[in-house]
PDB file of C-alpha atoms and ligand atoms in Angstrom:
ATOM      1  CA  MET A   1      23.136  15.935 -17.525  1.00  0.00           C
ATOM      2  CA  PRO A   2      24.427  14.407 -14.689  1.00  0.00           C
ATOM      3  CA  PRO A   3      21.726  12.793 -12.544  1.00  0.00           C
ATOM      4  CA  ALA A   4      20.133  14.698  -9.556  1.00  0.00           C
ATOM      5  CA  PRO A   5      21.868  13.775  -6.120  1.00  0.00           C
ATOM      6  CA  GLY A   6      19.823   9.798  -5.511  1.00  0.00           C
ATOM      7  CA  GLY A   7      18.826   9.829  -8.928  1.00  0.00           C
ATOM      8  CA  LYS A   8      16.013   7.274  -9.427  1.00  0.00           C
ATOM      9  CA  GLN A   9      16.318   4.223  -7.241  1.00  0.00           C
ATOM     10  CA  ARG A  10      13.973   1.639  -5.862  1.00  0.00           C
ATOM     11  CA  THR A  11      13.489   0.558  -2.693  1.00  0.00           C
ATOM     12  CA  LEU A  12      11.589  -2.071  -0.900  1.00  0.00           C
ATOM     13  CA  SER A  13       8.962  -0.973   1.531  1.00  0.00           C
ATOM     14  CA  ILE A  14       6.825  -3.621   3.673  1.00  0.00           C
ATOM     15  CA  VAL A  15       3.543  -3.373   6.099  1.00  0.00           C
ATOM     16  CA  LYS A  16       4.355  -4.952   9.082  1.00  0.00           C
ATOM     17  CA  PRO A  17       1.950  -7.581  10.370  1.00  0.00           C
ATOM     18  CA  ASP A  18       1.176  -4.881  12.918  1.00  0.00           C
ATOM     19  CA  GLY A  19       0.622  -2.603  10.027  1.00  0.00           C
ATOM     20  CA  VAL A  20      -2.028  -5.090   8.519  1.00  0.00           C
ATOM     21  CA  LYS A  21      -3.880  -5.983  11.872  1.00  0.00           C
ATOM     22  CA  LYS A  22      -3.939  -2.022  12.683  1.00  0.00           C
ATOM     23  CA  GLY A  23      -5.691  -1.353   9.143  1.00  0.00           C
ATOM     24  CA  VAL A  24      -3.434   1.011   7.986  1.00  0.00           C
ATOM     25  CA  ILE A  25      -2.284  -0.263   4.695  1.00  0.00           C
ATOM     26  CA  GLY A  26      -4.065   2.369   2.862  1.00  0.00           C
ATOM     27  CA  GLU A  27      -2.487   4.876   4.829  1.00  0.00           C
ATOM     28  CA  VAL A  28       1.005   4.074   4.360  1.00  0.00           C
ATOM     29  CA  ILE A  29       0.171   3.493   0.396  1.00  0.00           C
ATOM     30  CA  ARG A  30      -1.497   7.044   0.641  1.00  0.00           C
ATOM     31  CA  ARG A  31       1.569   8.423   1.871  1.00  0.00           C
ATOM     32  CA  PHE A  32       3.911   7.073  -0.944  1.00  0.00           C
ATOM     33  CA  GLU A  33       1.128   8.337  -3.698  1.00  0.00           C
ATOM     34  CA  LYS A  34       0.835  11.892  -2.412  1.00  0.00           C
ATOM     35  CA  GLU A  35       4.832  12.070  -2.340  1.00  0.00           C
ATOM     36  CA  GLY A  36       4.692  11.160  -6.341  1.00  0.00           C
ATOM     37  CA  ILE A  37       6.517   7.668  -4.990  1.00  0.00           C
ATOM     38  CA  ARG A  38       5.621   5.090  -7.926  1.00  0.00           C
ATOM     39  CA  ILE A  39       4.552   1.655  -6.777  1.00  0.00           C
ATOM     40  CA  ALA A  40       6.108  -0.540  -9.426  1.00  0.00           C
ATOM     41  CA  ALA A  41       5.303  -3.877  -7.659  1.00  0.00           C
ATOM     42  CA  MET A  42       2.878  -4.975  -4.143  1.00  0.00           C
ATOM     43  CA  LYS A  43       1.974  -8.444  -2.995  1.00  0.00           C
ATOM     44  CA  MET A  44       0.855  -9.719   0.119  1.00  0.00           C
ATOM     45  CA  LEU A  45       2.277 -12.105   1.990  1.00  0.00           C
ATOM     46  CA  HIS A  46       2.172 -14.285   4.967  1.00  0.00           C
ATOM     47  CA  LEU A  47       6.140 -15.119   5.853  1.00  0.00           C
ATOM     48  CA  THR A  48       7.000 -18.380   7.305  1.00  0.00           C
ATOM     49  CA  ARG A  49       9.433 -18.412  10.576  1.00  0.00           C
ATOM     50  CA  ARG A  50      12.366 -19.530   8.229  1.00  0.00           C
ATOM     51  CA  GLN A  51      11.867 -16.894   5.350  1.00  0.00           C
ATOM     52  CA  ALA A  52      11.265 -13.859   8.240  1.00  0.00           C
ATOM     53  CA  GLU A  53      14.626 -15.491   9.432  1.00  0.00           C
ATOM     54  CA  GLY A  54      16.159 -15.257   5.820  1.00  0.00           C
ATOM     55  CA  PHE A  55      14.934 -11.959   5.105  1.00  0.00           C
ATOM     56  CA  TYR A  56      16.447 -10.358   8.848  1.00  0.00           C
ATOM     57  CA  ASP A  57      19.697 -12.271   8.225  1.00  0.00           C
ATOM     58  CA  VAL A  58      22.131  -9.387   9.091  1.00  0.00           C
ATOM     59  CA  HIS A  59      20.381  -9.182  12.590  1.00  0.00           C
ATOM     60  CA  ARG A  60      20.983 -13.028  13.324  1.00  0.00           C
ATOM     61  CA  GLN A  61      23.352 -12.087  16.319  1.00  0.00           C
ATOM     62  CA  ARG A  62      21.327  -9.605  17.652  1.00  0.00           C
ATOM     63  CA  PRO A  63      18.988 -10.253  20.925  1.00  0.00           C
ATOM     64  CA  PHE A  64      15.824  -9.504  19.427  1.00  0.00           C
ATOM     65  CA  PHE A  65      15.881 -11.584  16.475  1.00  0.00           C
ATOM     66  CA  ALA A  66      13.912 -14.392  17.784  1.00  0.00           C
ATOM     67  CA  SER A  67      11.018 -11.732  19.090  1.00  0.00           C
ATOM     68  CA  LEU A  68      11.568 -10.122  15.291  1.00  0.00           C
ATOM     69  CA  THR A  69      11.345 -13.041  13.014  1.00  0.00           C
ATOM     70  CA  GLU A  70       8.508 -14.495  15.175  1.00  0.00           C
ATOM     71  CA  PHE A  71       6.818 -10.884  15.118  1.00  0.00           C
ATOM     72  CA  MET A  72       7.112 -11.078  11.116  1.00  0.00           C
ATOM     73  CA  SER A  73       5.721 -14.197  10.855  1.00  0.00           C
ATOM     74  CA  SER A  74       2.424 -13.757  12.711  1.00  0.00           C
ATOM     75  CA  GLY A  75       0.614 -12.642  10.169  1.00  0.00           C
ATOM     76  CA  PRO A  76       0.134 -11.201   6.808  1.00  0.00           C
ATOM     77  CA  ILE A  77       2.568  -8.470   5.527  1.00  0.00           C
ATOM     78  CA  VAL A  78       2.408  -6.219   2.203  1.00  0.00           C
ATOM     79  CA  VAL A  79       5.754  -5.830   0.495  1.00  0.00           C
ATOM     80  CA  MET A  80       5.684  -3.202  -2.612  1.00  0.00           C
ATOM     81  CA  VAL A  81       8.974  -1.683  -4.389  1.00  0.00           C
ATOM     82  CA  LEU A  82       8.783   1.855  -4.604  1.00  0.00           C
ATOM     83  CA  GLU A  83      10.388   3.572  -7.310  1.00  0.00           C
ATOM     84  CA  GLY A  84      11.331   7.238  -7.598  1.00  0.00           C
ATOM     85  CA  ASP A  85      14.564   9.900  -6.973  1.00  0.00           C
ATOM     86  CA  ASP A  86      15.971   9.211  -3.717  1.00  0.00           C
ATOM     87  CA  VAL A  87      13.213   7.370  -2.710  1.00  0.00           C
ATOM     88  CA  ILE A  88      15.092   5.563  -0.364  1.00  0.00           C
ATOM     89  CA  ALA A  89      16.089   8.344   1.865  1.00  0.00           C
ATOM     90  CA  ARG A  90      12.592   9.725   1.559  1.00  0.00           C
ATOM     91  CA  ASN A  91      10.492   6.443   2.195  1.00  0.00           C
ATOM     92  CA  ARG A  92      12.731   6.464   5.543  1.00  0.00           C
ATOM     93  CA  THR A  93      12.038  10.046   6.122  1.00  0.00           C
ATOM     94  CA  ILE A  94       8.320   9.195   5.893  1.00  0.00           C
ATOM     95  CA  MET A  95       8.826   6.137   8.384  1.00  0.00           C
ATOM     96  CA  GLY A  96      10.326   8.223  11.456  1.00  0.00           C
ATOM     97  CA  ALA A  97      12.644   6.649  13.300  1.00  0.00           C
ATOM     98  CA  THR A  98      12.831   3.037  14.137  1.00  0.00           C
ATOM     99  CA  ASP A  99      12.207   3.488  17.907  1.00  0.00           C
ATOM    100  CA  PRO A 100       8.388   5.067  17.450  1.00  0.00           C
ATOM    101  CA  LYS A 101       9.292   7.535  20.823  1.00  0.00           C
ATOM    102  CA  LYS A 102      12.005   8.922  18.906  1.00  0.00           C
ATOM    103  CA  ALA A 103      10.246   9.227  15.387  1.00  0.00           C
ATOM    104  CA  ASP A 104       9.411  12.814  14.105  1.00  0.00           C
ATOM    105  CA  ALA A 105       5.603  13.804  14.598  1.00  0.00           C
ATOM    106  CA  GLY A 106       3.724  12.895  11.836  1.00  0.00           C
ATOM    107  CA  THR A 107       5.562  10.344  10.306  1.00  0.00           C
ATOM    108  CA  LEU A 108       4.264   6.508   9.867  1.00  0.00           C
ATOM    109  CA  ARG A 109       6.012   5.030  13.147  1.00  0.00           C
ATOM    110  CA  ALA A 110       4.956   8.420  15.485  1.00  0.00           C
ATOM    111  CA  GLU A 111       1.396   7.884  14.520  1.00  0.00           C
ATOM    112  CA  PHE A 112       0.709   4.441  14.168  1.00  0.00           C
ATOM    113  CA  ALA A 113       3.791   2.411  15.566  1.00  0.00           C
ATOM    114  CA  GLY A 114       3.442   0.704  19.355  1.00  0.00           C
ATOM    115  CA  ASN A 115       6.944  -0.181  20.034  1.00  0.00           C
ATOM    116  CA  ILE A 116      10.670  -0.483  18.744  1.00  0.00           C
ATOM    117  CA  GLU A 117       9.974  -4.258  17.635  1.00  0.00           C
ATOM    118  CA  GLN A 118       6.206  -3.523  16.122  1.00  0.00           C
ATOM    119  CA  ASN A 119       6.954  -0.214  14.303  1.00  0.00           C
ATOM    120  CA  ILE A 120       4.398  -0.777  11.195  1.00  0.00           C
ATOM    121  CA  VAL A 121       6.891  -0.425   8.492  1.00  0.00           C
ATOM    122  CA  HIS A 122      10.217  -1.690   6.986  1.00  0.00           C
ATOM    123  CA  GLY A 123      11.972   0.312   4.590  1.00  0.00           C
ATOM    124  CA  SER A 124      15.482  -0.581   2.967  1.00  0.00           C
ATOM    125  CA  ASP A 125      18.463   1.299   3.812  1.00  0.00           C
ATOM    126  CA  ALA A 126      20.726   1.535   1.158  1.00  0.00           C
ATOM    127  CA  PRO A 127      20.952   1.026  -2.680  1.00  0.00           C
ATOM    128  CA  GLU A 128      22.659  -2.636  -1.788  1.00  0.00           C
ATOM    129  CA  THR A 129      20.509  -3.536   0.996  1.00  0.00           C
ATOM    130  CA  ALA A 130      17.421  -2.735  -1.221  1.00  0.00           C
ATOM    131  CA  ALA A 131      18.527  -4.470  -4.200  1.00  0.00           C
ATOM    132  CA  THR A 132      19.114  -7.653  -1.980  1.00  0.00           C
ATOM    133  CA  GLU A 133      15.673  -7.457  -0.291  1.00  0.00           C
ATOM    134  CA  ILE A 134      13.728  -6.555  -3.711  1.00  0.00           C
ATOM    135  CA  ARG A 135      15.349  -9.621  -4.613  1.00  0.00           C
ATOM    136  CA  TYR A 136      14.032 -11.342  -2.359  1.00  0.00           C
ATOM    137  CA  PHE A 137      10.452 -10.894  -2.876  1.00  0.00           C
ATOM    138  CA  PHE A 138       9.893 -10.131  -6.505  1.00  0.00           C
ATOM    139  CA  SER A 139      11.279 -11.625  -9.756  1.00  0.00           C
ATOM    140  CA  ASP A 140      11.477  -9.132 -12.541  1.00  0.00           C
ATOM    141  CA  MET A 141       8.892  -9.678 -14.357  1.00  0.00           C
ATOM    142  CA  GLU A 142       6.542  -8.606 -11.140  1.00  0.00           C
ATOM    143  CA  ILE A 143       8.239  -5.299 -11.300  1.00  0.00           C
ATOM    144  CA  THR A 144       6.348  -2.896 -13.816  1.00  0.00           C
ATOM    145  CA  SER A 145       8.375   0.019 -14.860  1.00  0.00           C
TER     146      SER A 145
HETATM  147  P1  GDP B   1      14.833  -0.033  10.728  1.00  0.00           P
HETATM  148  O1  GDP B   1      15.612  -0.287   9.516  1.00  0.00           O
HETATM  149  O2  GDP B   1      14.471   1.142  11.315  1.00  0.00           O
HETATM  150  O3  GDP B   1      13.951  -1.044  10.431  1.00  0.00           O
HETATM  151  O4  GDP B   1      15.485  -0.947  11.635  1.00  0.00           O
HETATM  152  P2  GDP B   1      16.977  -1.356  12.023  1.00  0.00           P
HETATM  153  O5  GDP B   1      17.332  -2.079  11.080  1.00  0.00           O
HETATM  154  O6  GDP B   1      17.971  -1.191  13.103  1.00  0.00           O
HETATM  155  O7  GDP B   1      15.888  -3.023  12.761  1.00  0.00           O
HETATM  156  C1  GDP B   1      14.821  -4.127  11.818  1.00  0.00           C
HETATM  157  C2  GDP B   1      14.100  -4.066  12.825  1.00  0.00           C
HETATM  158  O8  GDP B   1      14.224  -4.821  13.851  1.00  0.00           O
HETATM  159  C3  GDP B   1      13.316  -2.730  13.185  1.00  0.00           C
HETATM  160  O9  GDP B   1      12.422  -2.256  12.287  1.00  0.00           O
HETATM  161  C4  GDP B   1      12.599  -3.412  14.681  1.00  0.00           C
HETATM  162  O10 GDP B   1      11.424  -4.439  13.908  1.00  0.00           O
HETATM  163  C5  GDP B   1      13.689  -4.615  15.285  1.00  0.00           C
HETATM  164  N1  GDP B   1      14.423  -3.532  16.169  1.00  0.00           N
HETATM  165  C6  GDP B   1      15.121  -2.856  15.874  1.00  0.00           C
HETATM  166  N2  GDP B   1      15.730  -2.599  16.983  1.00  0.00           N
HETATM  167  C7  GDP B   1      15.279  -3.490  18.283  1.00  0.00           C
HETATM  168  C8  GDP B   1      15.505  -3.582  19.658  1.00  0.00           C
HETATM  169  O11 GDP B   1      16.135  -2.450  20.142  1.00  0.00           O
HETATM  170  N3  GDP B   1      14.151  -4.616  20.124  1.00  0.00           N
HETATM  171  C9  GDP B   1      13.537  -5.197  19.173  1.00  0.00           C
HETATM  172  N4  GDP B   1      12.793  -5.747  19.911  1.00  0.00           N
HETATM  173  N5  GDP B   1      13.421  -5.142  18.208  1.00  0.00           N
HETATM  174  C10 GDP B   1      13.874  -4.211  17.584  1.00  0.00           C
END
């Protein structure tokens, strides 16, 4: 039988420093579990500036790169590997639009994000970026199946 559209995927989720400071780690995880998304790996890290720059390398030329990487290295984050059917798109739906003012009601960003930069969560946007981002934080041995 052919796989379902989207099929079983993995994606990288991050509770950003503002999310950790606001105490919404549990709320983020609860939404994933409620949707039947499996958490295959999880850890807390405090990125150095250099590590944050490496993660957001694709945004190096953007005007907000310095501010974004300062923010991302300003406190602990929680990184997770999520697994499930079509989980890349489903996680993006749970997160809401990058700018919380444009995010649909009920999404994590609409409910908890302060502004377009400090927007609580990160989620990979495509299979290729998901694979690269997961590899940035996790070895194969750290991901459960
Ligand atoms: P995402 O996939 O929804 O996280 O959005 P992007 O990949 O476009 O941007 C990555 C991250 O950069 C966002 O989550 C924000 O934290 C930040 N960001 C995006 N656009 C802007 C912007 O216009 N200004 C600032 N200050 N930060 C931004």
